PDB file of C-alpha atoms in Angstrom:
ATOM      1  CA  MET A   1      -0.172   0.069  -0.205  1.00  0.00           C
ATOM      2  CA  VAL A   2       2.976   2.562   0.668  1.00  0.00           C
ATOM      3  CA  VAL A   3       4.633   1.867  -2.586  1.00  0.00           C
ATOM      4  CA  LEU A   4       1.129   2.272  -4.358  1.00  0.00           C
ATOM      5  CA  VAL A   5       0.174   5.468  -2.757  1.00  0.00           C
ATOM      6  CA  SER A   6       3.881   6.939  -3.132  1.00  0.00           C
ATOM      7  CA  VAL A   7       3.851   6.228  -6.496  1.00  0.00           C
ATOM      8  CA  VAL A   8       0.215   7.960  -7.321  1.00  0.00           C
ATOM      9  CA  LEU A   9       1.855  10.679  -5.300  1.00  0.00           C
ATOM     10  CA  LEU A  10       4.837  10.892  -7.648  1.00  0.00           C
ATOM     11  CA  ALA A  11       2.624  10.896 -10.405  1.00  0.00           C
ATOM     12  CA  PHE A  12       1.422  14.276 -10.170  1.00  0.00           C
ATOM     13  CA  VAL A  13       4.734  15.825  -9.884  1.00  0.00           C
ATOM     14  CA  PHE A  14       6.337  17.497 -12.503  1.00  0.00           C
ATOM     15  CA  ASP A  15       9.337  19.348 -10.967  1.00  0.00           C
ATOM     16  CA  PRO A  16      13.139  17.388 -10.206  1.00  0.00           C
ATOM     17  CA  LEU A  17      13.465  18.511  -6.682  1.00  0.00           C
ATOM     18  CA  THR A  18      10.884  16.457  -5.001  1.00  0.00           C
ATOM     19  CA  PRO A  19      11.674  12.958  -6.801  1.00  0.00           C
ATOM     20  CA  LEU A  20      15.225  13.466  -6.389  1.00  0.00           C
ATOM     21  CA  LEU A  21      14.740  14.234  -2.099  1.00  0.00           C
ATOM     22  CA  TYR A  22      12.260  11.461  -2.156  1.00  0.00           C
ATOM     23  CA  LEU A  23      14.397   9.254  -4.212  1.00  0.00           C
ATOM     24  CA  SER A  24      17.219   9.797  -1.676  1.00  0.00           C
ATOM     25  CA  PHE A  25      15.197   9.321   1.454  1.00  0.00           C
ATOM     26  CA  THR A  26      13.537   6.164  -0.168  1.00  0.00           C
ATOM     27  CA  VAL A  27      17.371   4.589  -0.767  1.00  0.00           C
ATOM     28  CA  LEU A  28      18.464   5.938   2.933  1.00  0.00           C
ATOM     29  CA  ILE A  29      15.488   4.056   4.503  1.00  0.00           C
ATOM     30  CA  THR A  30      15.972   0.663   2.252  1.00  0.00           C
ATOM     31  CA  PHE A  31      19.848   0.413   3.349  1.00  0.00           C
ATOM     32  CA  LEU A  32      18.919   1.597   7.163  1.00  0.00           C
ATOM     33  CA  PHE A  33      16.086  -0.385   7.762  1.00  0.00           C
ATOM     34  CA  GLY A  34      15.671  -3.241   5.124  1.00  0.00           C
ATOM     35  CA  LYS A  35      19.025  -4.857   5.887  1.00  0.00           C
ATOM     36  CA  VAL A  36      19.905  -4.838   2.009  1.00  0.00           C
ATOM     37  CA  GLY A  37      23.228  -5.520   0.563  1.00  0.00           C
ATOM     38  CA  MET A  38      24.068  -2.944  -1.606  1.00  0.00           C
ATOM     39  CA  LYS A  39      26.023  -4.792  -4.155  1.00  0.00           C
ATOM     40  CA  LYS A  40      22.768  -6.420  -4.427  1.00  0.00           C
ATOM     41  CA  TRP A  41      20.556  -3.490  -4.518  1.00  0.00           C
ATOM     42  CA  CYS A  42      23.038  -1.915  -7.252  1.00  0.00           C
ATOM     43  CA  ILE A  43      22.981  -4.630  -9.692  1.00  0.00           C
ATOM     44  CA  ARG A  44      19.302  -4.875  -9.887  1.00  0.00           C
ATOM     45  CA  PHE A  45      19.142  -0.653 -10.002  1.00  0.00           C
ATOM     46  CA  VAL A  46      21.449  -0.328 -12.857  1.00  0.00           C
ATOM     47  CA  PRO A  47      18.935  -1.159 -15.660  1.00  0.00           C
ATOM     48  CA  PHE A  48      16.464   1.428 -14.265  1.00  0.00           C
ATOM     49  CA  PHE A  49      18.954   3.703 -14.343  1.00  0.00           C
ATOM     50  CA  ILE A  50      19.913   3.166 -17.873  1.00  0.00           C
ATOM     51  CA  ILE A  51      16.195   3.767 -18.785  1.00  0.00           C
ATOM     52  CA  ALA A  52      16.123   6.787 -16.426  1.00  0.00           C
ATOM     53  CA  PHE A  53      19.232   8.290 -18.483  1.00  0.00           C
ATOM     54  CA  GLY A  54      17.031   7.599 -21.765  1.00  0.00           C
ATOM     55  CA  TYR A  55      14.362   9.602 -20.510  1.00  0.00           C
ATOM     56  CA  VAL A  56      16.376  12.465 -19.624  1.00  0.00           C
ATOM     57  CA  TRP A  57      18.127  12.921 -22.882  1.00  0.00           C
ATOM     58  CA  THR A  58      15.522  12.071 -25.281  1.00  0.00           C
ATOM     59  CA  THR A  59      13.015  14.514 -23.311  1.00  0.00           C
ATOM     60  CA  THR A  60      16.067  17.277 -23.233  1.00  0.00           C
ATOM     61  CA  ILE A  61      17.024  16.931 -27.130  1.00  0.00           C
ATOM     62  CA  PHE A  62      13.514  16.543 -28.610  1.00  0.00           C
ATOM     63  CA  SER A  63      11.085  18.358 -26.176  1.00  0.00           C
ATOM     64  CA  ASN A  64       9.427  21.535 -27.462  1.00  0.00           C
ATOM     65  CA  PRO A  65       8.877  24.648 -24.864  1.00  0.00           C
ATOM     66  CA  PRO A  66       5.081  25.750 -25.057  1.00  0.00           C
ATOM     67  CA  SER A  67       4.886  28.688 -26.925  1.00  0.00           C
ATOM     68  CA  ASN A  68       3.696  31.147 -24.048  1.00  0.00           C
ATOM     69  CA  THR A  69       6.793  29.671 -22.156  1.00  0.00           C
ATOM     70  CA  SER A  70       9.726  31.679 -21.480  1.00  0.00           C
ATOM     71  CA  PHE A  71      13.013  29.408 -21.746  1.00  0.00           C
ATOM     72  CA  VAL A  72      16.853  29.939 -21.665  1.00  0.00           C
ATOM     73  CA  THR A  73      18.944  28.026 -24.126  1.00  0.00           C
ATOM     74  CA  TYR A  74      21.987  26.571 -22.944  1.00  0.00           C
ATOM     75  CA  ALA A  75      22.930  24.795 -26.266  1.00  0.00           C
ATOM     76  CA  LYS A  76      22.120  24.187 -29.600  1.00  0.00           C
ATOM     77  CA  LEU A  77      23.207  21.031 -31.790  1.00  0.00           C
ATOM     78  CA  GLY A  78      22.232  21.351 -35.179  1.00  0.00           C
ATOM     79  CA  PRO A  79      18.347  21.491 -35.097  1.00  0.00           C
ATOM     80  CA  PHE A  80      18.415  20.302 -31.431  1.00  0.00           C
ATOM     81  CA  GLU A  81      18.015  22.686 -28.912  1.00  0.00           C
ATOM     82  CA  ILE A  82      18.888  22.288 -24.988  1.00  0.00           C
ATOM     83  CA  THR A  83      16.949  24.572 -22.793  1.00  0.00           C
ATOM     84  CA  ASP A  84      16.233  24.793 -19.013  1.00  0.00           C
ATOM     85  CA  TYR A  85      12.529  23.686 -20.014  1.00  0.00           C
ATOM     86  CA  GLY A  86      13.605  19.956 -21.372  1.00  0.00           C
ATOM     87  CA  LEU A  87      16.406  19.677 -19.172  1.00  0.00           C
ATOM     88  CA  ASN A  88      13.729  20.353 -16.125  1.00  0.00           C
ATOM     89  CA  THR A  89      11.272  17.897 -17.827  1.00  0.00           C
ATOM     90  CA  GLY A  90      13.686  15.225 -18.676  1.00  0.00           C
ATOM     91  CA  LEU A  91      15.199  15.153 -14.897  1.00  0.00           C
ATOM     92  CA  ALA A  92      11.818  15.057 -13.363  1.00  0.00           C
ATOM     93  CA  LEU A  93      10.781  11.984 -15.864  1.00  0.00           C
ATOM     94  CA  GLY A  94      14.323  10.323 -15.218  1.00  0.00           C
ATOM     95  CA  LEU A  95      14.313  10.725 -11.419  1.00  0.00           C
ATOM     96  CA  ARG A  96      10.773   9.611 -11.173  1.00  0.00           C
ATOM     97  CA  VAL A  97      11.596   6.347 -13.257  1.00  0.00           C
ATOM     98  CA  LEU A  98      14.409   6.190 -10.506  1.00  0.00           C
ATOM     99  CA  CYS A  99      11.658   6.670  -7.441  1.00  0.00           C
ATOM    100  CA  PHE A 100       9.558   3.816  -8.742  1.00  0.00           C
ATOM    101  CA  ALA A 101      12.284   1.704  -9.329  1.00  0.00           C
ATOM    102  CA  ALA A 102      13.715   2.200  -5.841  1.00  0.00           C
ATOM    103  CA  LEU A 103      10.418   2.019  -4.083  1.00  0.00           C
ATOM    104  CA  SER A 104       9.531  -1.269  -6.016  1.00  0.00           C
ATOM    105  CA  LEU A 105      13.381  -2.666  -5.088  1.00  0.00           C
ATOM    106  CA  MET A 106      12.528  -1.584  -1.498  1.00  0.00           C
ATOM    107  CA  PHE A 107       9.516  -3.791  -1.556  1.00  0.00           C
ATOM    108  CA  ILE A 108      11.063  -6.681  -3.520  1.00  0.00           C
ATOM    109  CA  LEU A 109      13.936  -7.079  -1.576  1.00  0.00           C
ATOM    110  CA  THR A 110      12.483  -6.769   1.940  1.00  0.00           C
ATOM    111  CA  THR A 111       9.119  -8.975   1.588  1.00  0.00           C
ATOM    112  CA  ASP A 112       9.189 -12.450   2.406  1.00  0.00           C
ATOM    113  CA  THR A 113       6.570 -14.004  -0.717  1.00  0.00           C
ATOM    114  CA  THR A 114       4.585 -16.262   1.722  1.00  0.00           C
ATOM    115  CA  LYS A 115       3.854 -13.961   4.068  1.00  0.00           C
ATOM    116  CA  PHE A 116       3.130 -11.355   1.492  1.00  0.00           C
ATOM    117  CA  MET A 117       0.472 -13.818  -0.199  1.00  0.00           C
ATOM    118  CA  LEU A 118      -0.813 -14.881   3.307  1.00  0.00           C
ATOM    119  CA  SER A 119      -1.072 -11.124   4.028  1.00  0.00           C
ATOM    120  CA  LEU A 120      -2.953 -10.580   0.716  1.00  0.00           C
ATOM    121  CA  ILE A 121      -5.635 -13.606   1.902  1.00  0.00           C
ATOM    122  CA  GLN A 122      -5.968 -12.251   5.255  1.00  0.00           C
ATOM    123  CA  GLN A 123      -5.870  -8.496   5.017  1.00  0.00           C
ATOM    124  CA  CYS A 124      -7.192  -7.720   1.520  1.00  0.00           C
ATOM    125  CA  LYS A 125      -9.535 -10.928   1.071  1.00  0.00           C
ATOM    126  CA  LEU A 126      -7.814 -12.422  -1.879  1.00  0.00           C
ATOM    127  CA  PRO A 127      -9.304 -15.812  -2.955  1.00  0.00           C
ATOM    128  CA  PRO A 128      -7.043 -18.434  -1.505  1.00  0.00           C
ATOM    129  CA  LYS A 129      -7.118 -20.528  -4.586  1.00  0.00           C
ATOM    130  CA  LEU A 130      -5.905 -17.435  -6.918  1.00  0.00           C
ATOM    131  CA  ALA A 131      -3.203 -16.588  -4.112  1.00  0.00           C
ATOM    132  CA  TYR A 132      -1.803 -19.998  -3.581  1.00  0.00           C
ATOM    133  CA  GLY A 133      -1.904 -20.739  -7.245  1.00  0.00           C
ATOM    134  CA  ILE A 134       0.558 -17.663  -7.825  1.00  0.00           C
ATOM    135  CA  LEU A 135       2.756 -18.713  -4.818  1.00  0.00           C
ATOM    136  CA  ALA A 136       2.983 -22.111  -6.234  1.00  0.00           C
ATOM    137  CA  GLY A 137       4.153 -21.035  -9.541  1.00  0.00           C
ATOM    138  CA  TYR A 138       6.561 -18.489  -7.844  1.00  0.00           C
ATOM    139  CA  GLN A 139       8.134 -21.652  -6.422  1.00  0.00           C
ATOM    140  CA  PHE A 140       8.574 -23.588  -9.263  1.00  0.00           C
ATOM    141  CA  LEU A 141      10.696 -20.661 -10.987  1.00  0.00           C
ATOM    142  CA  PRO A 142      13.948 -21.558  -8.619  1.00  0.00           C
ATOM    143  CA  LEU A 143      13.177 -25.582  -9.556  1.00  0.00           C
ATOM    144  CA  LEU A 144      12.944 -24.971 -13.362  1.00  0.00           C
ATOM    145  CA  LYS A 145      16.333 -23.124 -13.120  1.00  0.00           C
ATOM    146  CA  ASP A 146      17.666 -26.047 -11.375  1.00  0.00           C
ATOM    147  CA  GLU A 147      16.025 -28.449 -14.223  1.00  0.00           C
ATOM    148  CA  PHE A 148      17.480 -26.397 -16.250  1.00  0.00           C
ATOM    149  CA  THR A 149      21.056 -26.765 -15.542  1.00  0.00           C
ATOM    150  CA  ILE A 150      20.526 -30.214 -15.150  1.00  0.00           C
ATOM    151  CA  ILE A 151      19.740 -30.948 -18.592  1.00  0.00           C
ATOM    152  CA  ARG A 152      22.336 -28.856 -19.911  1.00  0.00           C
ATOM    153  CA  ASN A 153      25.048 -30.849 -18.045  1.00  0.00           C
ATOM    154  CA  ALA A 154      23.557 -34.257 -19.038  1.00  0.00           C
ATOM    155  CA  HIS A 155      23.893 -32.819 -22.726  1.00  0.00           C
ATOM    156  CA  ARG A 156      27.464 -32.036 -22.012  1.00  0.00           C
ATOM    157  CA  ILE A 157      28.340 -34.846 -20.454  1.00  0.00           C
ATOM    158  CA  ARG A 158      27.457 -36.783 -23.328  1.00  0.00           C
ATOM    159  CA  GLY A 159      29.133 -34.756 -25.967  1.00  0.00           C
ATOM    160  CA  VAL A 160      25.694 -33.912 -27.406  1.00  0.00           C
ATOM    161  CA  HIS A 161      26.885 -30.756 -30.271  1.00  0.00           C
ATOM    162  CA  TRP A 162      24.397 -28.130 -31.746  1.00  0.00           C
ATOM    163  CA  GLU A 163      24.183 -26.691 -35.097  1.00  0.00           C
ATOM    164  CA  LYS A 164      25.414 -22.799 -35.139  1.00  0.00           C
ATOM    165  CA  GLY A 165      22.707 -20.374 -36.214  1.00  0.00           C
ATOM    166  CA  ILE A 166      19.061 -20.260 -36.258  1.00  0.00           C
ATOM    167  CA  LYS A 167      18.485 -23.804 -36.867  1.00  0.00           C
ATOM    168  CA  GLY A 168      20.630 -24.631 -33.968  1.00  0.00           C
ATOM    169  CA  ARG A 169      19.029 -22.409 -31.892  1.00  0.00           C
ATOM    170  CA  ILE A 170      15.300 -23.595 -32.656  1.00  0.00           C
ATOM    171  CA  GLN A 171      16.706 -27.283 -32.254  1.00  0.00           C
ATOM    172  CA  LEU A 172      17.838 -26.257 -29.069  1.00  0.00           C
ATOM    173  CA  LEU A 173      14.745 -24.722 -27.538  1.00  0.00           C
ATOM    174  CA  LYS A 174      13.068 -28.427 -28.495  1.00  0.00           C
ATOM    175  CA  LYS A 175      15.448 -29.983 -26.529  1.00  0.00           C
ATOM    176  CA  TYR A 176      15.154 -27.706 -23.527  1.00  0.00           C
ATOM    177  CA  THR A 177      11.474 -26.671 -23.489  1.00  0.00           C
ATOM    178  CA  ILE A 178       9.976 -30.469 -23.787  1.00  0.00           C
ATOM    179  CA  PRO A 179      12.334 -31.919 -20.747  1.00  0.00           C
ATOM    180  CA  LEU A 180      11.182 -28.567 -18.508  1.00  0.00           C
ATOM    181  CA  LEU A 181       7.589 -28.759 -19.666  1.00  0.00           C
ATOM    182  CA  ALA A 182       7.194 -32.387 -18.723  1.00  0.00           C
ATOM    183  CA  SER A 183       9.134 -32.008 -15.302  1.00  0.00           C
ATOM    184  CA  ALA A 184       6.558 -28.325 -14.647  1.00  0.00           C
ATOM    185  CA  ILE A 185       3.392 -30.527 -15.449  1.00  0.00           C
ATOM    186  CA  ARG A 186       4.811 -34.065 -13.053  1.00  0.00           C
ATOM    187  CA  LYS A 187       5.722 -31.044 -10.107  1.00  0.00           C
ATOM    188  CA  ALA A 188       2.261 -29.415 -10.510  1.00  0.00           C
ATOM    189  CA  GLU A 189       0.596 -32.574 -10.175  1.00  0.00           C
ATOM    190  CA  ARG A 190       2.394 -33.997  -7.077  1.00  0.00           C
ATOM    191  CA  THR A 191       1.702 -30.408  -5.385  1.00  0.00           C
ATOM    192  CA  ALA A 192      -1.884 -30.547  -5.933  1.00  0.00           C
ATOM    193  CA  ILE A 193      -2.696 -33.795  -4.984  1.00  0.00           C
ATOM    194  CA  ALA A 194      -0.559 -32.993  -1.632  1.00  0.00           C
ATOM    195  CA  MET A 195      -2.534 -29.922  -1.058  1.00  0.00           C
ATOM    196  CA  GLU A 196      -5.937 -31.877  -1.607  1.00  0.00           C
ATOM    197  CA  SER A 197      -4.490 -34.713   0.857  1.00  0.00           C
ATOM    198  CA  LYS A 198      -3.828 -31.812   3.421  1.00  0.00           C
ATOM    199  CA  GLY A 199      -7.627 -30.421   3.058  1.00  0.00           C
ATOM    200  CA  PHE A 200      -7.178 -27.602   1.080  1.00  0.00           C
ATOM    201  CA  THR A 201     -10.453 -26.766  -0.708  1.00  0.00           C
ATOM    202  CA  GLY A 202      -9.875 -22.901  -1.280  1.00  0.00           C
ATOM    203  CA  SER A 203     -12.658 -21.924   0.956  1.00  0.00           C
ATOM    204  CA  ARG A 204     -12.194 -18.554   2.612  1.00  0.00           C
ATOM    205  CA  ASP A 205     -13.292 -20.395   6.087  1.00  0.00           C
ATOM    206  CA  ARG A 206      -9.958 -21.597   7.392  1.00  0.00           C
ATOM    207  CA  THR A 207      -7.674 -21.317  10.149  1.00  0.00           C
ATOM    208  CA  PHE A 208      -3.890 -19.866   9.732  1.00  0.00           C
ATOM    209  CA  TYR A 209      -0.807 -20.907  11.363  1.00  0.00           C
ATOM    210  CA  HIS A 210       0.807 -17.857  10.657  1.00  0.00           C
ATOM    211  CA  GLU A 211      -1.950 -14.531  11.503  1.00  0.00           C
ATOM    212  CA  LEU A 212      -0.636 -11.606  10.229  1.00  0.00           C
ATOM    213  CA  LYS A 213      -1.682  -8.162  11.388  1.00  0.00           C
ATOM    214  CA  VAL A 214      -1.393  -4.411  10.519  1.00  0.00           C
ATOM    215  CA  SER A 215       1.003  -3.736  13.364  1.00  0.00           C
ATOM    216  CA  GLY A 216       1.988   0.108  14.841  1.00  0.00           C
ATOM    217  CA  LYS A 217       5.309  -0.215  12.903  1.00  0.00           C
ATOM    218  CA  ASP A 218       3.432  -0.758   9.724  1.00  0.00           C
ATOM    219  CA  MET A 219       1.164   2.555  10.326  1.00  0.00           C
ATOM    220  CA  LEU A 220       4.560   4.436  11.337  1.00  0.00           C
ATOM    221  CA  PHE A 221       6.462   3.378   8.212  1.00  0.00           C
ATOM    222  CA  PHE A 222       3.020   4.544   6.317  1.00  0.00           C
ATOM    223  CA  LEU A 223       3.035   8.181   7.622  1.00  0.00           C
ATOM    224  CA  LEU A 224       6.962   8.092   7.485  1.00  0.00           C
ATOM    225  CA  MET A 225       6.740   7.647   3.753  1.00  0.00           C
ATOM    226  CA  VAL A 226       3.908   9.715   3.173  1.00  0.00           C
ATOM    227  CA  GLY A 227       5.633  12.640   5.457  1.00  0.00           C
ATOM    228  CA  ILE A 228       8.861  12.331   3.687  1.00  0.00           C
ATOM    229  CA  PHE A 229       6.685  13.223   0.427  1.00  0.00           C
ATOM    230  CA  ILE A 230       5.331  16.184   1.950  1.00  0.00           C
ATOM    231  CA  ILE A 231       8.349  17.446   3.214  1.00  0.00           C
ATOM    232  CA  SER A 232      10.226  16.773  -0.139  1.00  0.00           C
ATOM    233  CA  LYS A 233       7.637  18.773  -2.168  1.00  0.00           C
ATOM    234  CA  TYR A 234       7.381  21.732   0.483  1.00  0.00           C
ATOM    235  CA  VAL A 235      10.759  22.260  -0.080  1.00  0.00           C
ATOM    236  CA  SER A 236      11.439  22.197  -3.554  1.00  0.00           C
ATOM    237  CA  GLU A 237       8.288  24.858  -3.633  1.00  0.00           C
ATOM    238  CA  THR A 238      10.107  26.735  -1.029  1.00  0.00           C
ATOM    239  CA  ILE A 239      13.762  26.751  -3.073  1.00  0.00           C
TER     240      ILE A 239
END
């Protein structure tokens, strides 16, 4: 909920300073309270930084200031003109993208998947069938990666050689897809049987071993993030 509210608030901001301040606070909170490794976070953040940089330079170069707006020209490259309007607009878009990325990483890197799905069931009344189906599918992804590694190593041990070019890639795709699909079907059947044997029917009227509730820390975190946005916006308006 904090991430969604923050994204909605940032969507109505068009100056570069507010998202810059909010991004700084978000990153600081992630490292201080999220127990997230610097290297792990940076590796995932770099692609978003590249996307944001693309927003900045394309908007700066190709934006046309409104006719009724006064602007300052910083540089002129042939038909392209770098103005303060284009630069501010590009920085606002790029920093907003980085804010969205930082909020998403804070959520992904600090949230337990199982507890998150249980919370959606208990707090947001998400249908158990849908929630447990999503959770089971998410848990299958690491298993499919392991299966892929096993199949690839088996091919290497047996000295299987693939043709180069498009034909070889299509052949390689077939050799990997069919075993992975068969393995996924077997795992899905075993999971379904296990859930039925434990009495899972998808009914809402069920008890939970882990009961998740909204605590005071959750409300404090919500107020902190909203307060940071208000402060960032205020500072941006006053400077």
